Coordinates of C-alpha atoms (C1' of nucleotides) in Angstrom, one line a residue:
Chain A
M28 CA -117.3 78.7 -1.2
N29 CA -117.7 76.2 1.9
L30 CA -116.0 73.3 2.6
T31 CA -118.5 70.7 2.5
R32 CA -119.2 68.2 0.1
V33 CA -121.7 69.1 -2.8
R34 CA -124.8 67.3 -2.8
T35 CA -127.5 68.5 -5.1
R36 CA -131.1 67.1 -5.5
V37 CA -133.9 66.6 -8.1
A38 CA -137.2 66.0 -6.4
P39 CA -140.2 65.3 -9.0
S40 CA -143.7 64.9 -8.1
P41 CA -144.8 61.6 -8.8
T42 CA -148.2 62.9 -10.5
G43 CA -148.2 62.2 -14.0
D44 CA -145.8 61.2 -17.0
P45 CA -142.2 62.3 -16.8
H46 CA -141.6 66.0 -18.4
V47 CA -138.5 67.1 -20.1
G48 CA -138.5 70.0 -17.9
T49 CA -137.9 67.4 -15.0
A50 CA -134.9 66.2 -17.1
Y51 CA -133.5 69.4 -17.6
V52 CA -133.7 70.8 -13.6
A53 CA -131.8 66.9 -12.9
L54 CA -129.6 67.5 -15.8
V55 CA -128.2 70.9 -14.0
N56 CA -128.1 69.7 -10.5
Y57 CA -126.3 66.3 -12.0
C58 CA -123.9 68.2 -13.8
F59 CA -123.5 70.1 -11.0
A60 CA -122.9 67.8 -8.1
R61 CA -120.9 65.5 -10.7
Q62 CA -118.4 68.2 -11.8
H63 CA -117.6 69.0 -8.0
G64 CA -117.2 65.2 -6.9
G65 CA -120.3 65.7 -5.1
E66 CA -123.4 63.4 -4.6
F67 CA -126.4 63.9 -6.8
V68 CA -129.7 62.7 -5.2
L69 CA -133.2 62.0 -6.1
R70 CA -136.1 62.6 -3.6
I71 CA -139.4 61.7 -4.0
E72 CA -142.1 64.5 -3.3
D73 CA -145.2 62.5 -2.9
T74 CA -146.6 64.2 0.0
D75 CA -149.7 64.9 -2.3
A76 CA -151.3 61.6 -1.4
A77 CA -154.0 62.0 -3.5
R78 CA -152.5 62.6 -6.9
S79 CA -149.2 60.8 -6.5
T80 CA -149.2 57.4 -7.8
A81 CA -146.6 54.6 -7.6
E82 CA -146.5 53.9 -11.5
S83 CA -145.8 57.4 -12.3
E84 CA -142.8 57.2 -9.8
R85 CA -141.6 54.4 -11.3
V86 CA -142.3 55.7 -14.9
I87 CA -140.5 59.0 -13.8
L88 CA -137.3 56.9 -12.3
A89 CA -137.3 55.2 -15.9
A90 CA -137.3 58.1 -18.1
L91 CA -134.6 60.1 -16.2
H92 CA -132.4 56.5 -16.0
W93 CA -133.1 56.6 -20.3
C94 CA -131.5 60.4 -20.3
G95 CA -128.9 58.3 -19.5
L96 CA -128.7 60.1 -16.0
T97 CA -127.5 58.5 -12.5
W98 CA -127.9 59.0 -9.1
D99 CA -126.3 58.5 -6.2
E100 CA -129.0 58.0 -3.9
G101 CA -132.5 57.3 -4.1
P102 CA -135.5 55.3 -3.7
D103 CA -134.5 52.8 -6.0
V104 CA -130.9 52.7 -5.0
G105 CA -130.9 53.5 -1.3
G106 CA -128.4 55.8 0.3
P107 CA -127.2 57.0 3.7
F108 CA -130.2 59.5 4.1
G109 CA -132.8 57.6 3.3
P110 CA -136.0 57.0 3.1
Y111 CA -135.9 58.6 -0.1
R112 CA -139.8 58.9 -0.4
Q113 CA -141.5 61.7 1.6
S114 CA -144.7 59.7 2.2
E115 CA -142.3 57.5 4.3
R116 CA -141.0 60.1 6.3
S117 CA -144.0 61.5 8.0
S118 CA -143.2 61.2 11.5
I119 CA -140.1 63.4 10.6
Y120 CA -142.1 66.1 9.5
A121 CA -144.2 66.1 12.4
S122 CA -141.5 66.5 14.8
Y123 CA -140.3 68.9 13.0
A124 CA -143.0 70.8 13.4
A125 CA -144.0 70.8 16.8
K126 CA -140.7 72.3 17.3
L127 CA -142.1 75.0 15.4
L128 CA -145.4 75.0 17.1
A129 CA -143.1 74.7 20.5
S130 CA -141.6 77.6 19.6
G131 CA -144.3 79.7 18.1
D132 CA -142.7 80.0 14.7
A133 CA -146.1 77.9 13.5
F134 CA -149.5 77.9 14.7
K135 CA -153.0 75.5 14.3
C136 CA -155.2 77.4 11.9
F137 CA -158.6 76.0 12.7
C138 CA -160.1 78.2 9.7
T139 CA -162.5 77.0 7.2
P140 CA -162.1 76.8 3.3
E141 CA -164.8 78.9 2.9
R142 CA -163.4 81.5 5.6
L143 CA -160.5 81.3 3.9
E144 CA -162.1 82.1 0.3
E145 CA -163.9 85.2 1.7
M146 CA -160.7 86.4 2.8
R147 CA -158.8 86.7 -0.1
V148 CA -161.7 87.6 -2.4
A149 CA -162.0 90.6 -0.1
Q150 CA -158.3 90.9 0.4
R151 CA -158.2 91.0 -3.8
A152 CA -161.0 93.5 -3.7
A153 CA -159.0 95.8 -1.7
G154 CA -155.7 95.7 -3.8
K155 CA -153.9 93.7 -0.8
P156 CA -151.7 90.8 -1.1
P157 CA -153.6 87.6 -0.2
R158 CA -152.5 87.1 3.1
Y159 CA -153.6 84.9 6.0
D160 CA -155.4 87.4 8.2
G161 CA -153.4 85.6 11.5
Q162 CA -157.4 85.1 13.5
C163 CA -156.1 81.9 14.8
L164 CA -153.0 83.6 16.1
T165 CA -155.4 85.5 18.7
Y166 CA -156.9 82.4 20.1
S167 CA -155.6 81.5 24.1
A168 CA -153.8 78.1 25.0
Q169 CA -157.8 77.0 26.1
E170 CA -158.9 78.0 23.4
I171 CA -156.8 76.4 21.0
A172 CA -157.1 73.1 23.3
R173 CA -161.0 73.4 23.6
R174 CA -161.2 73.4 19.6
E175 CA -158.7 70.8 19.1
A176 CA -160.7 68.5 21.9
A177 CA -164.0 69.3 20.4
G178 CA -162.2 67.5 17.4
E179 CA -162.0 70.4 14.9
P180 CA -159.7 69.8 11.9
Y181 CA -156.9 72.3 11.6
V182 CA -153.9 72.9 10.1
V183 CA -150.1 74.3 10.9
R184 CA -149.3 77.4 9.3
L185 CA -145.8 78.9 8.8
R186 CA -145.6 82.3 11.2
V187 CA -144.6 85.1 9.2
P188 CA -143.3 88.4 10.6
D189 CA -145.6 91.8 9.7
E190 CA -142.6 93.7 8.7
G191 CA -139.5 94.0 7.4
V192 CA -137.8 92.3 4.0
C193 CA -137.0 89.2 3.3
V194 CA -133.9 88.9 0.7
V195 CA -133.9 85.9 -1.5
N196 CA -130.2 85.4 -3.0
D197 CA -130.2 83.6 -6.0
L198 CA -127.1 82.9 -7.9
R199 CA -127.8 84.1 -11.0
R200 CA -130.1 86.7 -10.1
G201 CA -129.0 88.0 -7.1
P202 CA -130.9 89.6 -4.5
I203 CA -134.4 89.4 -4.2
E204 CA -136.6 91.4 -2.0
F205 CA -139.8 90.7 -0.9
E206 CA -142.3 92.7 1.6
Y207 CA -143.1 90.1 4.6
T208 CA -146.5 91.7 4.3
S209 CA -146.7 89.9 0.6
V210 CA -145.4 86.4 2.1
D211 CA -148.4 84.4 3.1
M212 CA -148.3 82.3 5.9
Q213 CA -148.2 79.0 4.4
V214 CA -149.9 75.8 5.6
L215 CA -147.0 73.6 6.9
I216 CA -149.0 70.3 7.4
K217 CA -152.3 69.6 6.0
S218 CA -155.6 68.7 7.6
D219 CA -154.5 64.9 7.1
G220 CA -151.2 65.1 8.8
M221 CA -149.0 65.4 5.4
P222 CA -146.9 67.9 5.3
T223 CA -147.0 70.5 2.6
Y224 CA -143.9 70.6 -0.5
H225 CA -142.6 73.4 1.8
L226 CA -141.9 72.1 5.1
A227 CA -140.8 68.8 3.8
N228 CA -138.3 70.2 0.8
V229 CA -136.7 72.4 3.6
V230 CA -136.1 69.3 6.2
D231 CA -135.2 67.2 3.5
D232 CA -132.7 69.1 2.5
H233 CA -131.4 69.9 5.4
L234 CA -131.2 66.4 6.5
M235 CA -129.9 65.3 3.6
E236 CA -126.8 67.5 3.5
I237 CA -128.3 69.5 0.5
T238 CA -125.9 72.3 -0.5
H239 CA -127.1 73.3 -3.5
V240 CA -130.7 74.1 -4.9
F241 CA -131.2 74.4 -8.7
R242 CA -134.9 74.6 -9.2
G243 CA -137.6 75.8 -11.7
E244 CA -138.5 79.6 -11.6
E245 CA -141.9 78.8 -10.6
W246 CA -140.4 78.6 -6.8
V247 CA -138.7 81.9 -6.5
S248 CA -141.9 83.3 -4.8
S249 CA -142.2 81.1 -2.5
A250 CA -138.6 81.0 -1.4
P251 CA -139.1 83.3 1.5
K252 CA -141.4 81.0 3.3
H253 CA -138.6 78.4 2.7
L254 CA -135.6 80.8 4.1
L255 CA -137.5 81.6 7.0
L256 CA -138.3 78.1 7.9
Y257 CA -134.5 77.8 7.1
S258 CA -134.0 80.6 10.5
Y259 CA -136.7 79.2 12.7
F260 CA -135.2 76.0 12.9
G261 CA -131.3 77.4 12.8
W262 CA -130.3 75.8 9.8
Q263 CA -128.0 77.1 6.8
P264 CA -130.1 77.5 3.6
P265 CA -128.7 76.0 0.5
E266 CA -127.0 78.1 -2.3
L267 CA -130.1 79.0 -4.8
L268 CA -130.3 79.0 -8.4
H269 CA -133.6 79.4 -10.0
L270 CA -134.0 77.7 -13.8
P271 CA -135.8 79.5 -16.2
L272 CA -139.1 77.7 -17.4
L273 CA -139.0 76.0 -20.6
R274 CA -141.5 77.7 -22.9
N275 CA -144.0 76.9 -25.8
P276 CA -143.8 78.8 -29.1
D277 CA -146.1 81.5 -27.9
K278 CA -143.9 81.9 -24.5
S279 CA -146.2 80.2 -22.2
K280 CA -144.8 77.5 -20.2
L281 CA -144.3 75.0 -21.6
S282 CA -147.7 72.4 -21.7
K283 CA -148.8 69.4 -23.1
R284 CA -151.9 71.0 -24.5
K285 CA -149.4 72.7 -27.0
N286 CA -146.7 70.9 -27.3
P287 CA -144.7 67.8 -27.0
T288 CA -143.7 67.8 -23.2
G289 CA -143.4 64.4 -22.0
I290 CA -139.8 62.7 -22.3
L291 CA -141.5 59.6 -23.4
F292 CA -142.8 61.1 -26.4
F293 CA -139.4 62.1 -27.2
R294 CA -138.5 58.2 -27.2
A295 CA -141.5 57.4 -29.3
M296 CA -140.7 59.6 -31.6
G297 CA -137.0 58.4 -32.2
Y298 CA -134.5 60.6 -30.8
L299 CA -131.9 59.8 -29.2
P300 CA -131.0 60.3 -25.4
E301 CA -128.0 61.8 -25.9
A302 CA -129.3 64.4 -28.3
L303 CA -132.4 65.4 -26.0
V304 CA -129.8 65.4 -23.0
N305 CA -127.9 67.2 -25.6
F306 CA -130.1 69.9 -26.6
L307 CA -131.5 70.3 -22.6
A308 CA -127.7 71.2 -21.8
L309 CA -127.3 73.8 -24.5
L310 CA -130.6 75.5 -23.0
A311 CA -129.1 75.4 -19.2
D312 CA -125.2 76.6 -20.8
P313 CA -125.5 77.6 -24.4
A314 CA -122.2 77.1 -26.4
R315 CA -119.5 79.8 -26.9
D316 CA -118.8 80.9 -30.2
G317 CA -117.4 78.5 -32.7
E318 CA -117.6 75.8 -29.9
D319 CA -119.3 72.8 -31.3
E320 CA -123.0 72.5 -29.9
M321 CA -122.7 68.8 -29.8
L322 CA -121.6 67.5 -26.8
D323 CA -122.0 64.2 -25.0
L324 CA -122.6 63.9 -21.3
P325 CA -119.0 64.0 -19.8
A326 CA -118.6 67.2 -21.7
I327 CA -121.6 68.5 -20.6
V328 CA -120.5 68.1 -17.2
R329 CA -117.2 69.8 -17.5
R330 CA -118.0 73.0 -19.2
F331 CA -121.7 73.3 -17.3
D332 CA -120.7 76.7 -15.1
P333 CA -124.3 78.0 -13.5
Q334 CA -123.2 81.9 -14.0
H335 CA -123.8 81.2 -17.7
V336 CA -127.5 79.8 -16.9
P337 CA -129.9 82.1 -18.7
I338 CA -132.4 83.6 -17.2
G339 CA -135.0 84.2 -19.7
G340 CA -137.7 81.5 -20.6
P341 CA -136.3 79.7 -23.5
V342 CA -138.7 78.4 -26.0
F343 CA -137.9 74.7 -26.5
D344 CA -136.8 74.6 -30.2
L345 CA -138.0 71.3 -31.5
A346 CA -136.1 72.1 -35.0
K347 CA -133.0 72.8 -33.6
L348 CA -133.4 69.3 -31.2
D349 CA -134.6 67.6 -34.9
W350 CA -130.8 69.1 -36.4
L351 CA -129.1 67.8 -33.5
N352 CA -130.7 64.4 -33.2
G353 CA -130.1 64.0 -36.8
R354 CA -126.5 65.0 -36.3
Y355 CA -126.3 62.1 -33.9
I356 CA -128.2 59.4 -36.0
R357 CA -125.2 59.9 -38.8
E358 CA -121.9 61.0 -36.5
R359 CA -122.3 59.2 -33.9
L360 CA -124.1 55.3 -35.0
D361 CA -121.9 53.3 -36.9
P362 CA -124.2 50.2 -38.4
T363 CA -123.7 48.1 -35.7
S364 CA -125.2 50.5 -33.1
F365 CA -127.6 51.8 -35.4
V366 CA -129.1 48.7 -35.8
Q367 CA -129.3 47.9 -32.0
R368 CA -131.1 51.5 -32.0
V369 CA -133.5 51.0 -34.4
Q370 CA -134.1 47.1 -32.5
E371 CA -134.4 49.2 -29.3
W372 CA -137.0 51.9 -30.3
A373 CA -139.0 50.0 -32.7
V374 CA -138.5 46.2 -32.8
S375 CA -137.7 44.9 -29.5
P376 CA -138.6 41.2 -28.7
E377 CA -141.4 41.7 -26.7
R378 CA -142.9 44.9 -28.6
L379 CA -142.7 42.8 -32.2
K380 CA -144.6 40.0 -30.3
R381 CA -147.4 42.2 -29.3
V382 CA -147.4 43.4 -32.8
A383 CA -147.1 40.3 -34.6
Q384 CA -150.2 38.9 -32.6
L385 CA -152.1 41.5 -33.7
A386 CA -151.1 41.7 -37.3
A387 CA -150.9 38.0 -38.2
P388 CA -154.5 37.3 -38.4
R389 CA -155.1 40.1 -40.4
I390 CA -152.0 39.9 -43.4
E391 CA -152.2 37.1 -46.6
R392 CA -148.5 38.0 -47.2
L393 CA -145.9 39.4 -45.0
S394 CA -145.0 42.4 -47.7
D395 CA -148.6 43.2 -46.1
L396 CA -147.0 44.3 -43.0
G397 CA -145.5 47.4 -44.4
P398 CA -148.5 49.3 -45.4
L399 CA -150.9 47.8 -42.6
L400 CA -148.2 48.6 -39.5
A401 CA -146.1 51.6 -41.0
F402 CA -148.7 54.2 -38.6
L403 CA -146.6 52.3 -35.5
F404 CA -143.4 53.8 -37.4
S405 CA -143.8 57.3 -38.0
G406 CA -144.1 60.4 -35.7
R407 CA -146.7 62.9 -37.1
L408 CA -149.4 61.3 -40.0
A409 CA -149.7 62.8 -43.0
L410 CA -153.8 63.4 -43.0
T411 CA -155.9 65.3 -44.8
T412 CA -159.8 66.2 -44.2
Q413 CA -160.5 63.7 -46.9
S414 CA -159.4 61.0 -45.1
F415 CA -162.3 61.4 -42.3
E416 CA -164.4 61.1 -45.2
S417 CA -165.1 57.6 -44.8
T418 CA -166.5 57.5 -41.2
K419 CA -170.4 57.5 -40.6
L420 CA -169.8 60.4 -38.0
D421 CA -170.6 64.1 -38.8
A422 CA -168.3 66.3 -38.6
L423 CA -169.4 68.1 -35.4
S424 CA -169.5 64.7 -33.7
I425 CA -165.9 63.9 -34.6
R426 CA -164.7 67.3 -33.7
Q427 CA -166.3 66.5 -30.6
A428 CA -165.1 63.0 -29.8
L429 CA -161.4 64.0 -30.7
S430 CA -161.7 66.9 -28.8
L431 CA -163.0 65.4 -25.6
S432 CA -160.4 62.0 -25.9
V433 CA -157.3 64.3 -25.5
A434 CA -158.9 65.5 -21.8
E435 CA -160.2 62.7 -20.8
F436 CA -157.3 60.6 -22.3
D437 CA -154.5 62.6 -19.8
K438 CA -157.0 62.2 -16.5
L439 CA -156.4 58.4 -17.2
A440 CA -153.7 56.8 -14.4
A441 CA -153.1 54.0 -16.5
W442 CA -152.8 53.9 -19.9
N443 CA -153.5 50.8 -21.2
A444 CA -156.2 49.3 -23.7
V445 CA -159.1 48.3 -21.1
E446 CA -158.9 52.1 -19.9
I447 CA -158.5 53.6 -23.5
E448 CA -161.5 51.8 -24.4
R449 CA -163.9 52.7 -21.7
V450 CA -163.2 56.5 -22.4
I451 CA -164.1 56.0 -26.1
G452 CA -167.5 54.0 -24.5
R453 CA -167.8 56.8 -22.9
I454 CA -167.5 59.2 -25.0
A455 CA -169.7 57.3 -27.4
A456 CA -172.6 57.1 -25.1
A457 CA -172.5 60.6 -24.1
L458 CA -172.8 61.8 -27.8
D459 CA -175.4 59.3 -28.3
K460 CA -173.3 57.3 -31.0
K461 CA -172.2 53.6 -31.1
A462 CA -169.0 52.9 -30.2
R463 CA -167.5 51.2 -33.5
D464 CA -168.9 54.5 -35.1
V465 CA -167.1 57.0 -32.7
A466 CA -163.9 55.0 -32.5
R467 CA -163.5 54.5 -36.6
P468 CA -162.3 58.3 -37.2
F469 CA -159.6 57.9 -34.1
Y470 CA -158.4 54.5 -36.3
V471 CA -157.8 57.6 -38.7
A472 CA -156.2 60.1 -36.9
I473 CA -154.2 57.6 -35.1
T474 CA -153.6 55.0 -37.9
G475 CA -154.0 57.1 -40.9
S476 CA -156.9 54.4 -42.0
P477 CA -160.2 53.6 -41.2
T478 CA -159.5 50.3 -40.9
S479 CA -155.9 48.7 -39.3
I480 CA -155.4 46.4 -36.4
P481 CA -156.7 46.8 -33.2
L482 CA -157.1 50.7 -32.1
Y483 CA -157.1 50.7 -28.7
D484 CA -154.0 48.1 -28.5
S485 CA -152.3 50.5 -31.2
M486 CA -152.8 53.0 -29.1
Q487 CA -151.2 51.8 -25.8
L488 CA -148.7 50.6 -27.9
L489 CA -147.8 54.0 -29.4
G490 CA -147.9 55.7 -25.4
R491 CA -150.3 58.0 -25.0
D492 CA -147.7 60.9 -25.6
L493 CA -147.8 60.1 -29.5
V494 CA -151.4 59.7 -29.3
R495 CA -152.2 63.3 -27.6
E496 CA -149.9 64.7 -30.4
R497 CA -151.4 62.6 -33.5
L498 CA -155.2 63.7 -31.8
R499 CA -154.0 67.4 -31.6
N500 CA -152.8 67.2 -35.2
A501 CA -156.2 65.7 -36.3
I502 CA -158.0 68.2 -34.4
D503 CA -156.1 71.3 -36.1
L504 CA -156.9 69.9 -39.5
L505 CA -160.8 69.5 -38.6
G506 CA -160.8 72.6 -36.6
A507 CA -159.5 73.1 -33.0
P508 CA -162.9 74.1 -30.9
S509 CA -163.2 77.4 -29.2
K510 CA -162.8 77.6 -25.8
R511 CA -166.8 78.0 -25.7
E512 CA -167.5 75.0 -27.7
L513 CA -165.0 72.5 -25.4
Q514 CA -166.9 74.2 -22.7
E515 CA -170.3 73.1 -23.9
W516 CA -169.2 69.6 -25.3
E517 CA -167.1 69.0 -21.5
A518 CA -170.9 69.6 -20.1
L519 CA -172.3 67.5 -22.2
L520 CA -170.3 64.5 -20.7
A521 CA -170.2 65.1 -17.3
R522 CA -174.5 65.4 -17.9
H523 CA -174.1 62.1 -19.2
E524 CA -172.3 60.9 -16.4
V525 CA -174.0 61.6 -13.8
A526 CA -176.8 60.4 -15.8
V527 CA -175.5 57.0 -15.4
Chain B
rG18 C1' -155.8 92.7 -8.1
rG19 C1' -151.3 92.3 -5.1
rC20 C1' -146.2 90.3 -5.5
rG21 C1' -142.0 88.6 -8.4
rC22 C1' -138.8 87.5 -12.6
rC23 C1' -137.5 88.8 -17.6
rA24 C1' -136.8 91.8 -22.3
rU25 C1' -130.4 91.4 -28.5
rC26 C1' -131.8 88.5 -35.6
rG27 C1' -138.1 84.1 -36.9
rU28 C1' -135.8 80.8 -32.5
rC29 C1' -131.6 79.5 -28.7
rU30 C1' -128.0 83.2 -27.3
rA31 C1' -122.5 86.0 -27.0
rU32 C1' -121.9 91.3 -25.8
rC33 C1' -119.2 92.0 -18.3
rG34 C1' -119.7 101.6 -21.7
rG35 C1' -116.5 102.6 -27.2
rU36 C1' -117.8 96.2 -32.0
rU37 C1' -118.8 96.8 -39.6
rA38 C1' -123.8 94.2 -32.4
rG39 C1' -120.8 87.4 -33.1
rG40 C1' -122.1 82.0 -33.1
rA41 C1' -126.1 78.2 -33.9
rC42 C1' -130.9 76.2 -35.6
rA43 C1' -134.5 78.1 -38.9
rU44 C1' -135.1 80.3 -43.7
rC45 C1' -133.0 82.1 -48.7
rG46 C1' -129.3 81.5 -53.0
rC47 C1' -124.8 79.1 -54.8
rC48 C1' -121.7 74.7 -55.6
rC49 C1' -121.1 69.6 -55.0
rU50 C1' -124.4 65.4 -56.9
rU51 C1' -128.7 59.9 -60.6
rU52 C1' -132.8 61.7 -56.7
rC53 C1' -133.2 63.3 -51.7
rA54 C1' -130.5 63.8 -48.0
rA55 C1' -126.0 65.0 -46.0
rG56 C1' -121.6 68.3 -46.9
rG57 C1' -119.5 73.0 -48.6
rC58 C1' -119.9 78.4 -49.6
rG59 C1' -122.1 82.8 -49.4
rG60 C1' -127.3 86.5 -48.0
rA61 C1' -131.4 88.5 -45.5
rA62 C1' -132.3 89.1 -40.1
rA63 C1' -131.8 92.1 -33.8
rG64 C1' -130.7 95.6 -28.9
rA65 C1' -139.7 96.8 -27.2
rC66 C1' -140.6 102.5 -25.8
rG67 C1' -139.3 106.9 -23.0
rG68 C1' -136.4 109.4 -19.8
rG69 C1' -131.8 110.2 -17.4
rU70 C1' -126.1 109.2 -16.0
rU71 C1' -121.6 109.8 -19.4
rC72 C1' -117.4 112.0 -23.9
rG73 C1' -119.8 107.7 -25.3
rA74 C1' -125.0 103.1 -24.3
rU75 C1' -127.7 97.0 -26.3
rU76 C1' -124.4 97.6 -22.1
rC77 C1' -125.8 101.5 -15.6
rC78 C1' -130.2 104.0 -13.5
rC79 C1' -135.9 105.2 -13.5
rG80 C1' -140.4 104.9 -16.0
rU81 C1' -143.6 102.7 -19.8
rU82 C1' -145.2 98.3 -22.3
rG83 C1' -144.6 93.5 -22.9
rG84 C1' -144.2 88.4 -21.5
rC85 C1' -143.8 85.1 -17.4
rG86 C1' -144.1 82.7 -12.8
rC87 C1' -146.4 83.0 -7.8
rU88 C1' -150.9 83.9 -5.7
rA89 C1' -154.1 76.0 -2.4
rC90 C1' -154.8 71.6 2.8
rC91 C1' -150.8 70.7 -5.7
rA92 C1' -146.0 70.5 -6.2

RNA sequence: GGCGCCAUCGUCUAUCGGUUAGGACAUCGCCCUUUCAAGGCGGAAAGACGGGUUCGAUUCCCGUUGGCGCUACCA
């Protein structure tokens, strides 16, 4: 439809562990670019300075590479449109914000969070859409200068028309209409001087000459703001297609609290990257009648058609992934490559060395290794309520400790034995128990036995995702806490934290 | 609450007004087989509801219901 080269991108935010949704979106963008002989760009959206970490970025890139995806431009490989990390592009956004300010398409806003909150509460009560009321638009130039001189913090907001409709053209959904009165005057530059996603993404997509944007459905409602920015700048917006959000079996948005969502989980569980990618591809462009569903990446690229992307939110069907993965194992791996895969997965020299150090002091015969280390090579463990009877803790404390740990582990920036130990220690203190007694049920949940090789190292070795999965499994077995219980327990932990 | 998206077997989906509503996973049965898988064959299983439009609606339109997303100085 246009003569320019196709360029797509995926723009993960490095604020946590790599998510299958990211791989899904990346795959679609990758396919489209490859199919058209264009470029696929990886850009890091780290404008949230408080939550972004270099470690998360590193792990996300590694996870996407594990999936077999490659990009032509990105923070790790460079490219002609760099830098590819938004935190390194601040001055660019500032200059574009200044343009909008100058043209009157954006304005400085000095409103306090409290006033904004009150405003929204009132709007909701009145049945109106939440939207900035324009107070700071009424200030004179002198007033604005005075406030600025007085050192009042301010943000830059997008000016949105008070009437008319914005039409967002989605490649699959067709035109979607939004009344401008329901579009909020979004913050473009935060008071810390950093841009928000909205500004950064539009500026970058334009400067990086992105022609097609395949992104998650959660962006549909902010598309009008983006389109407004394109028009204020006088730029041509890219083609848009919003991909459906992957779902839990209960149809809610796929979340790690309810399901495995981490790419690392699938790797730890022994899924082959080809199978995972194949499965995600089927979600983006299902097989036709009679077509073999086992497709390698080149085939996926060849057959991909944006018009085939289903727009209902698909449930992430683990059973089907299992079937596909099984097929890859038995149909695509000869004995040699099978051995190679197993080595990569479980017994890489580095991993084996660490395991050896932990296990060697605890065995008398090499054959003791089997039962001792089986948990490191397993997915879900077959536990029963009896498994927890050997622990000194009462049933309630066990449930409390396990449940609290899930949330606390998710808050950890780094996943290592030291941090893990600290969490368990804090929970033990809050429950007024000995750390060793609190650790015992964790041994059972994680290793399947009250005695094993050191727990915290084992947890680090297994990875956060698999640990979360086993903890959830144990909690379900012992009785998942009600919302109220969980709140009480978290309050207990929080109180103790304050006291210390 | 407001705005928006979506709606076919349990799950992923096909159908571009007329089909015995097709395929895949899961499930059930049979066959093969020293076990278990795998494999082969077969079965059961679906158009949310109510109005229109039409000779004819799963398909087009409207409403209801339901699910989901957004509703931040997060992305």
